[in-house]
Tab-separated table of C-alpha atoms in Angstrom:
chain	number	residue	atom	x	y	z
H	29	MET	CA	109.880	111.839	119.753
H	30	LYS	CA	109.937	108.900	117.411
H	31	LYS	CA	111.385	105.490	117.638
H	32	ILE	CA	113.699	104.675	114.691
H	33	GLY	CA	114.815	101.142	113.738
H	34	PHE	CA	116.226	99.350	110.505
H	35	LEU	CA	114.473	96.714	108.694
H	36	SER	CA	116.681	94.388	106.936
H	37	PHE	CA	115.336	92.065	104.163
H	38	GLY	CA	118.542	90.004	104.547
H	39	HIS	CA	119.405	89.397	100.958
H	40	TRP	CA	122.587	87.437	99.894
H	41	THR	CA	123.995	86.993	96.316
H	42	PRO	CA	126.989	85.011	95.380
H	43	SER	CA	128.312	88.014	93.517
H	44	PRO	CA	131.567	89.923	93.820
H	45	GLN	CA	129.335	93.204	94.139
H	46	SER	CA	127.631	92.067	97.253
H	47	GLN	CA	129.078	92.341	100.891
H	48	ALA	CA	126.624	89.309	101.595
H	49	GLN	CA	127.513	86.426	99.556
H	50	THR	CA	126.269	83.591	101.538
H	51	ALA	CA	123.657	82.818	104.213
H	52	ALA	CA	126.367	82.769	106.886
H	53	ASP	CA	127.486	86.354	105.680
H	54	VAL	CA	123.877	87.703	106.283
H	55	LEU	CA	123.386	86.218	109.449
H	56	LEU	CA	126.409	87.105	111.111
H	57	GLN	CA	126.400	90.637	109.326
H	58	SER	CA	122.750	91.075	110.770
H	59	ILE	CA	124.220	90.505	114.343
H	60	ASP	CA	127.070	92.869	113.934
H	61	LEU	CA	124.845	95.607	112.438
H	62	ALA	CA	122.424	95.342	115.247
H	63	VAL	CA	125.374	95.881	117.791
H	64	GLU	CA	126.370	98.676	115.846
H	65	ALA	CA	123.084	100.213	115.346
H	66	GLU	CA	122.462	100.039	119.342
H	67	ARG	CA	125.920	101.890	119.674
H	68	LEU	CA	124.746	104.701	117.393
H	69	GLY	CA	121.294	105.124	119.398
H	70	VAL	CA	119.159	103.445	116.819
H	71	ASP	CA	115.947	101.907	118.587
H	72	GLY	CA	115.167	98.742	116.822
H	73	ALA	CA	116.615	95.973	114.858
H	74	TYR	CA	113.959	94.505	112.488
H	75	PHE	CA	114.315	91.407	110.081
H	76	ARG	CA	112.083	90.390	107.128
H	77	VAL	CA	111.151	86.768	106.774
H	78	HIS	CA	110.928	84.988	103.431
H	79	HIS	CA	111.129	81.234	102.617
H	80	PHE	CA	112.425	79.492	99.567
H	81	ALA	CA	114.584	82.499	98.928
H	82	ARG	CA	118.202	83.546	99.414
H	83	GLN	CA	116.957	85.914	102.265
H	84	LEU	CA	116.453	85.443	106.071
H	85	ALA	CA	114.025	82.718	106.692
H	86	SER	CA	113.551	81.286	110.257
H	87	PRO	CA	113.921	84.196	112.454
H	88	PHE	CA	114.275	82.912	115.945
H	89	PRO	CA	117.988	81.698	116.061
H	90	LEU	CA	118.723	85.295	114.693
H	91	LEU	CA	116.744	87.136	117.003
H	92	ALA	CA	118.132	85.146	120.205
H	93	ALA	CA	121.756	85.730	118.883
H	94	VAL	CA	121.031	89.555	118.614
H	95	GLY	CA	119.507	89.441	121.847
H	96	ALA	CA	122.638	87.877	123.560
H	97	ARG	CA	124.761	90.234	121.879
H	98	THR	CA	122.799	93.588	122.586
H	99	LYS	CA	121.401	95.136	125.847
H	100	LYS	CA	118.751	97.812	124.783
H	101	ILE	CA	117.743	97.783	121.177
H	102	GLU	CA	114.391	96.488	120.342
H	103	ILE	CA	114.438	93.272	118.116
H	104	GLY	CA	111.800	92.408	115.779
H	105	THR	CA	110.418	90.988	112.706
H	106	GLY	CA	108.560	92.690	109.742
H	107	VAL	CA	107.046	90.150	109.113
H	108	ILE	CA	106.614	86.651	109.861
H	109	ASP	CA	104.371	84.751	107.313
H	110	MET	CA	101.765	82.864	109.738
H	111	ARG	CA	100.712	80.602	106.696
H	112	TYR	CA	104.008	78.677	107.302
H	113	GLU	CA	103.935	78.691	111.101
H	114	ASN	CA	102.946	76.088	113.832
H	115	PRO	CA	101.609	78.514	116.554
H	116	HIS	CA	102.526	76.092	119.410
H	117	TYR	CA	106.294	75.521	118.398
H	118	MET	CA	106.145	79.325	117.558
H	119	ALA	CA	105.197	80.241	120.985
H	120	GLU	CA	107.874	78.317	122.361
H	121	ASP	CA	110.653	79.806	120.196
H	122	ALA	CA	109.353	83.180	120.919
H	123	GLY	CA	109.365	82.755	124.637
H	124	SER	CA	112.880	81.633	124.578
H	125	ALA	CA	113.996	84.402	122.320
H	126	ASP	CA	112.376	86.983	124.289
H	127	LEU	CA	113.841	85.752	127.700
H	128	ILE	CA	117.251	85.694	126.205
H	129	ALA	CA	116.850	89.191	125.033
H	130	GLY	CA	115.356	90.250	128.492
H	131	GLY	CA	111.877	91.057	127.083
H	132	ARG	CA	112.973	93.218	123.881
H	133	LEU	CA	111.250	91.220	121.118
H	134	GLN	CA	108.746	93.082	118.884
H	135	LEU	CA	107.240	90.375	116.660
H	136	GLY	CA	105.607	91.542	113.302
H	137	ILE	CA	103.419	88.855	111.936
H	138	SER	CA	100.942	88.623	109.082
H	139	ARG	CA	99.105	86.510	106.650
H	140	GLY	CA	101.930	86.840	104.259
H	141	SER	CA	102.788	88.051	100.799
H	142	PRO	CA	103.447	86.354	97.554
H	143	GLU	CA	106.398	83.982	98.008
H	144	GLN	CA	108.974	82.256	95.751
H	145	VAL	CA	107.071	79.037	95.133
H	146	ILE	CA	103.533	78.186	94.608
H	147	GLU	CA	101.572	77.563	97.887
H	148	GLY	CA	104.943	77.026	99.809
H	149	TRP	CA	103.125	76.709	103.259
H	150	ARG	CA	102.008	73.213	101.822
H	151	TYR	CA	105.568	71.959	102.020
H	152	PHE	CA	105.610	72.826	105.667
H	153	GLY	CA	102.596	70.667	106.397
H	154	HIS	CA	99.914	73.516	106.528
H	155	VAL	CA	96.814	73.160	104.412
H	156	PRO	CA	93.625	75.548	104.775
H	157	ALA	CA	90.522	74.009	106.307
H	158	GLU	CA	87.561	73.443	104.020
H	159	GLY	CA	86.180	76.857	103.018
H	160	GLU	CA	89.284	78.673	104.080
H	161	THR	CA	91.848	80.743	101.929
H	162	ASP	CA	95.561	80.746	102.497
H	163	ALA	CA	95.062	84.085	104.137
H	164	ASP	CA	92.211	82.762	106.331
H	165	MET	CA	94.722	79.996	107.555
H	166	GLY	CA	97.293	82.623	108.438
H	167	ARG	CA	94.931	84.693	110.461
H	168	ARG	CA	93.703	81.486	112.253
H	169	HIS	CA	97.286	80.644	113.001
H	170	ALA	CA	97.732	84.302	114.217
H	171	GLU	CA	94.806	84.040	116.570
H	172	LYS	CA	96.075	80.767	118.058
H	173	PHE	CA	99.736	82.099	118.589
H	174	LEU	CA	97.970	85.063	120.437
H	175	GLU	CA	95.995	82.376	122.593
H	176	LEU	CA	98.938	80.467	123.506
H	177	LEU	CA	100.850	83.620	124.404
H	178	SER	CA	98.248	84.501	126.933
H	179	GLY	CA	99.771	81.703	129.171
H	180	LYS	CA	96.293	80.108	129.929
H	181	GLY	CA	96.561	76.248	130.449
H	182	PHE	CA	95.047	73.871	128.005
H	183	ALA	CA	96.779	70.639	128.013
H	184	GLN	CA	95.600	67.742	130.351
H	185	PRO	CA	98.688	66.518	132.333
H	186	ASN	CA	100.014	62.849	132.428
H	187	PRO	CA	98.893	61.317	135.727
H	188	ARG	CA	102.437	59.635	135.793
H	189	PRO	CA	104.688	62.265	134.469
H	190	MET	CA	108.497	62.205	134.208
H	191	PHE	CA	108.654	65.311	136.200
H	192	SER	CA	106.137	66.816	138.803
H	193	ASN	CA	103.623	69.143	137.383
H	194	PRO	CA	102.180	72.404	138.754
H	195	PRO	CA	98.461	71.895	139.344
H	196	GLY	CA	95.771	72.336	136.747
H	197	LEU	CA	96.049	72.248	132.929
H	198	LEU	CA	99.362	72.853	131.567
H	199	ARG	CA	100.660	75.755	129.076
H	200	LEU	CA	103.662	75.871	126.826
H	201	GLU	CA	106.986	76.898	128.302
H	202	PRO	CA	108.887	78.892	128.582
H	203	ARG	CA	106.590	81.910	128.541
H	204	SER	CA	107.997	85.344	128.823
H	205	GLU	CA	105.602	87.787	130.483
H	206	GLY	CA	104.717	90.792	128.461
H	207	LEU	CA	105.428	89.331	125.114
H	208	LEU	CA	101.662	89.174	124.215
H	209	GLU	CA	101.673	92.987	124.272
H	210	ARG	CA	104.584	93.146	121.616
H	211	ILE	CA	102.989	91.275	118.648
H	212	TRP	CA	102.387	93.494	115.665
H	213	TRP	CA	100.219	92.843	112.645
H	214	GLY	CA	101.469	93.676	109.261
H	215	ALA	CA	98.198	95.029	107.570
H	216	GLY	CA	97.847	95.563	103.968
H	217	THR	CA	94.314	96.966	104.079
H	218	ASN	CA	92.327	99.079	106.377
H	219	ALA	CA	89.990	96.110	107.224
H	220	THR	CA	92.854	94.034	108.436
H	221	ALA	CA	94.295	96.950	110.493
H	222	VAL	CA	90.996	97.267	112.247
H	223	TRP	CA	90.817	93.308	112.784
H	224	ALA	CA	94.377	93.583	114.361
H	225	ALA	CA	93.182	96.472	116.747
H	226	LYS	CA	90.334	94.425	117.962
H	227	LEU	CA	92.598	91.562	118.770
H	228	GLY	CA	95.054	93.764	120.659
H	229	MET	CA	97.949	93.757	118.196
H	230	ASN	CA	100.107	96.539	117.383
H	231	LEU	CA	100.188	97.675	113.757
H	232	GLN	CA	103.025	97.383	111.173
H	233	SER	CA	102.503	98.929	107.743
H	234	SER	CA	104.880	98.727	105.267
H	235	THR	CA	106.108	100.391	101.914
H	236	LEU	CA	103.186	99.150	100.187
H	237	LYS	CA	99.374	98.442	100.709
H	238	PHE	CA	96.356	97.548	98.526
H	239	ASP	CA	95.086	100.572	96.952
H	240	GLU	CA	91.609	101.612	98.417
H	241	SER	CA	91.080	105.118	97.191
H	242	GLY	CA	93.719	106.151	94.368
H	243	GLU	CA	95.181	108.531	96.771
H	244	PRO	CA	98.971	109.021	97.343
H	245	PHE	CA	100.343	106.101	99.414
H	246	HIS	CA	101.071	108.234	102.456
H	247	VAL	CA	97.547	109.594	102.507
H	248	GLN	CA	96.022	106.223	102.229
H	249	GLN	CA	98.414	104.827	104.913
H	250	ALA	CA	97.656	107.730	107.485
H	251	LYS	CA	94.004	106.734	106.851
H	252	GLN	CA	94.667	103.143	107.626
H	253	ILE	CA	96.491	104.137	110.861
H	254	ARG	CA	93.452	106.470	112.034
H	255	ALA	CA	91.027	103.518	111.438
H	256	PHE	CA	93.262	101.264	113.400
H	257	ARG	CA	93.336	103.713	116.387
H	258	ALA	CA	89.578	104.075	116.275
H	259	ALA	CA	89.077	100.237	116.341
H	260	TRP	CA	91.561	100.068	119.262
H	261	LYS	CA	89.556	102.768	121.321
H	262	GLU	CA	86.209	101.142	120.324
H	263	ALA	CA	87.659	97.626	121.495
H	264	GLY	CA	88.242	99.091	125.067
H	265	HIS	CA	91.849	98.146	125.288
H	266	THR	CA	93.749	99.734	128.280
H	267	ARG	CA	97.282	100.191	126.878
H	268	THR	CA	98.272	102.498	124.194
H	269	PRO	CA	99.103	100.630	120.908
H	270	ARG	CA	102.210	101.117	118.829
H	271	VAL	CA	102.185	101.925	115.115
H	272	SER	CA	105.152	101.409	112.543
H	273	VAL	CA	105.713	102.552	109.172
H	274	SER	CA	108.633	101.471	106.766
H	275	ARG	CA	110.314	103.830	104.393
H	276	SER	CA	113.464	103.904	102.107
H	277	ILE	CA	115.079	107.080	103.223
H	278	PHE	CA	118.756	108.001	102.235
H	279	ALA	CA	120.462	111.339	103.171
H	280	LEU	CA	123.077	112.120	100.408
H	281	ILE	CA	126.115	112.978	102.569
H	282	ASP	CA	128.917	111.802	100.487
H	283	ASP	CA	129.966	110.673	96.937
H	284	ARG	CA	129.069	106.818	98.102
H	285	ASP	CA	125.481	107.890	98.870
H	286	ARG	CA	125.176	109.985	95.648
H	287	ALA	CA	126.390	107.078	93.539
H	288	TYR	CA	124.202	104.558	95.023
H	289	PHE	CA	120.979	106.470	95.634
H	290	GLY	CA	121.366	110.054	93.991
H	291	ARG	CA	119.535	109.293	90.572
H	292	GLY	CA	116.119	110.202	91.805
H	293	GLU	CA	114.619	107.211	89.878
H	294	GLN	CA	111.797	106.384	92.529
H	295	ASP	CA	110.512	109.890	93.450
H	296	GLY	CA	106.880	109.058	93.203
H	297	ASP	CA	104.503	106.431	94.157
H	298	GLN	CA	103.798	103.476	91.950
H	299	PHE	CA	100.612	101.445	91.401
H	300	GLY	CA	100.764	97.739	90.368
H	301	TYR	CA	99.747	94.298	90.944
H	302	ILE	CA	101.343	91.817	93.401
H	303	ASP	CA	98.520	89.298	94.586
H	304	GLY	CA	96.145	88.619	91.934
H	305	PRO	CA	94.002	91.231	90.284
H	306	ARG	CA	93.785	93.600	93.191
H	307	ARG	CA	95.812	96.899	92.585
H	308	ALA	CA	98.515	97.910	95.292
H	309	VAL	CA	100.101	101.241	95.835
H	310	PHE	CA	103.898	101.242	96.528
H	311	GLY	CA	105.253	104.092	98.404
H	312	ARG	CA	108.127	106.193	97.043
H	313	SER	CA	111.795	106.250	98.213
H	314	TYR	CA	113.319	109.278	99.757
H	315	ALA	CA	116.865	110.246	98.699
H	316	ALA	CA	118.119	113.856	98.549
H	317	GLU	CA	120.595	116.358	100.499
H	318	PRO	CA	119.534	116.543	104.056
H	319	ASP	CA	117.858	119.862	103.924
H	320	VAL	CA	115.890	118.846	100.971
H	321	LEU	CA	115.037	115.611	102.654
H	322	ILE	CA	113.540	117.192	105.750
H	323	GLU	CA	111.138	119.183	103.802
H	324	GLN	CA	109.937	116.130	101.934
H	325	LEU	CA	109.484	114.100	104.897
H	326	LYS	CA	107.477	116.865	106.691
H	327	GLU	CA	104.696	116.031	103.973
H	328	ASP	CA	104.420	112.388	104.623
H	329	GLN	CA	101.090	112.127	106.597
H	330	ALA	CA	101.714	108.447	107.662
H	331	ILE	CA	105.341	109.086	109.266
H	332	ALA	CA	103.709	111.745	111.319
H	333	GLU	CA	101.020	109.397	112.588
H	334	ALA	CA	103.366	106.660	113.438
H	335	ASP	CA	105.309	106.532	116.664
H	336	THR	CA	107.878	104.119	115.084
H	337	LEU	CA	109.827	104.362	111.797
H	338	LEU	CA	111.592	101.384	110.260
H	339	LEU	CA	114.495	102.507	107.707
H	340	THR	CA	114.745	99.678	105.127
H	341	ILE	CA	118.210	99.157	104.511
H	342	PRO	CA	120.442	97.775	101.541
H	343	ASN	CA	121.890	95.027	103.436
H	344	GLN	CA	124.225	93.862	100.666
H	345	LEU	CA	126.194	96.892	100.738
H	346	GLY	CA	127.631	95.830	104.208
H	347	VAL	CA	127.689	96.710	107.746
H	348	ALA	CA	129.735	99.831	107.765
H	349	TYR	CA	127.859	101.426	105.015
H	350	ASN	CA	124.560	100.611	106.421
H	351	ALA	CA	125.731	102.157	109.814
H	352	HIS	CA	126.676	105.134	107.956
H	353	VAL	CA	123.241	105.360	106.379
H	354	LEU	CA	121.541	104.912	109.722
H	355	GLU	CA	123.965	107.428	111.477
H	356	ALA	CA	123.173	110.026	108.850
H	357	ILE	CA	119.392	109.954	109.315
H	358	LEU	CA	119.923	110.180	113.245
H	359	THR	CA	122.276	113.068	112.795
H	360	THR	CA	121.197	115.246	109.895
H	361	VAL	CA	117.493	114.417	109.647
H	362	ALA	CA	115.892	113.214	112.897
H	363	PRO	CA	116.688	116.296	114.976
H	364	ALA	CA	115.241	118.729	112.496
H	365	LEU	CA	111.930	116.734	112.390
H	366	GLY	CA	111.430	116.329	116.238
H	367	TRP	CA	112.115	112.632	116.012
H	368	ARG	CA	115.283	113.153	118.290
């Protein structure tokens, strides 16, 4: 059995070809798709976070709204760029959204990826400390966020407060018990996966990672997952960690599917550069008739290693079509692979 969720990048485009032409469109459609996905039996609704772009940005209003409209589906991010985040305010937002959702948040965070503007985090008031890189700053923010979620008091109370305080140092409120165990790190390398394991975070591995061996993407990703689990065991954590991978997978069921995705243009991995001189490997997309798709997916080592699969969706094609995409995977592919 494998948990299956969708991952939306939340694009909108003021174009007649797009079903999401405004920010309001994509926000409201994201809520509607989460509701429909829950009805279909999908396990998770996850949303990407980008700044300075026509995409989903500040995630917590959306997560809270989805939590209020649904009952069972996991609600998460993939991922929040911690270079932009104030860990204290984020801890309050996350606690509130998780309480609204009844403890269903699964927050993916990371040090971030290349953004639309140069050093965009500076506009949010964040500057790396002396000797730090922006990636170091993102990881520092992540460590502080985890510390705050632990619920340990740290702030000296006012001796003459407006309202009475509990004894001892004060923590941020509201706090949602258990959220700390539902934080995931989006790792682009084996080393950051090991770092996440040591801190007790779950692992999110995307459709790309930095190339560390020249091997096919799914092989490198599977090795990353195994390194994460070995580090988790060595750290002595008592719970079982979760691991997700993201994939673009489309079962060609009808003429719409074939028109959109039946051209076979991304049948192999790609190697390229996204962040300076370091080479990255981008995983292939899968699009085929269900029987062919099943055989292809059997060979994907990283999907086999993960307990959670996030299906990247073409959100601009609208709620109805994306619900069709998800239902096709659940009914024609997942049972044959033992995911359902």
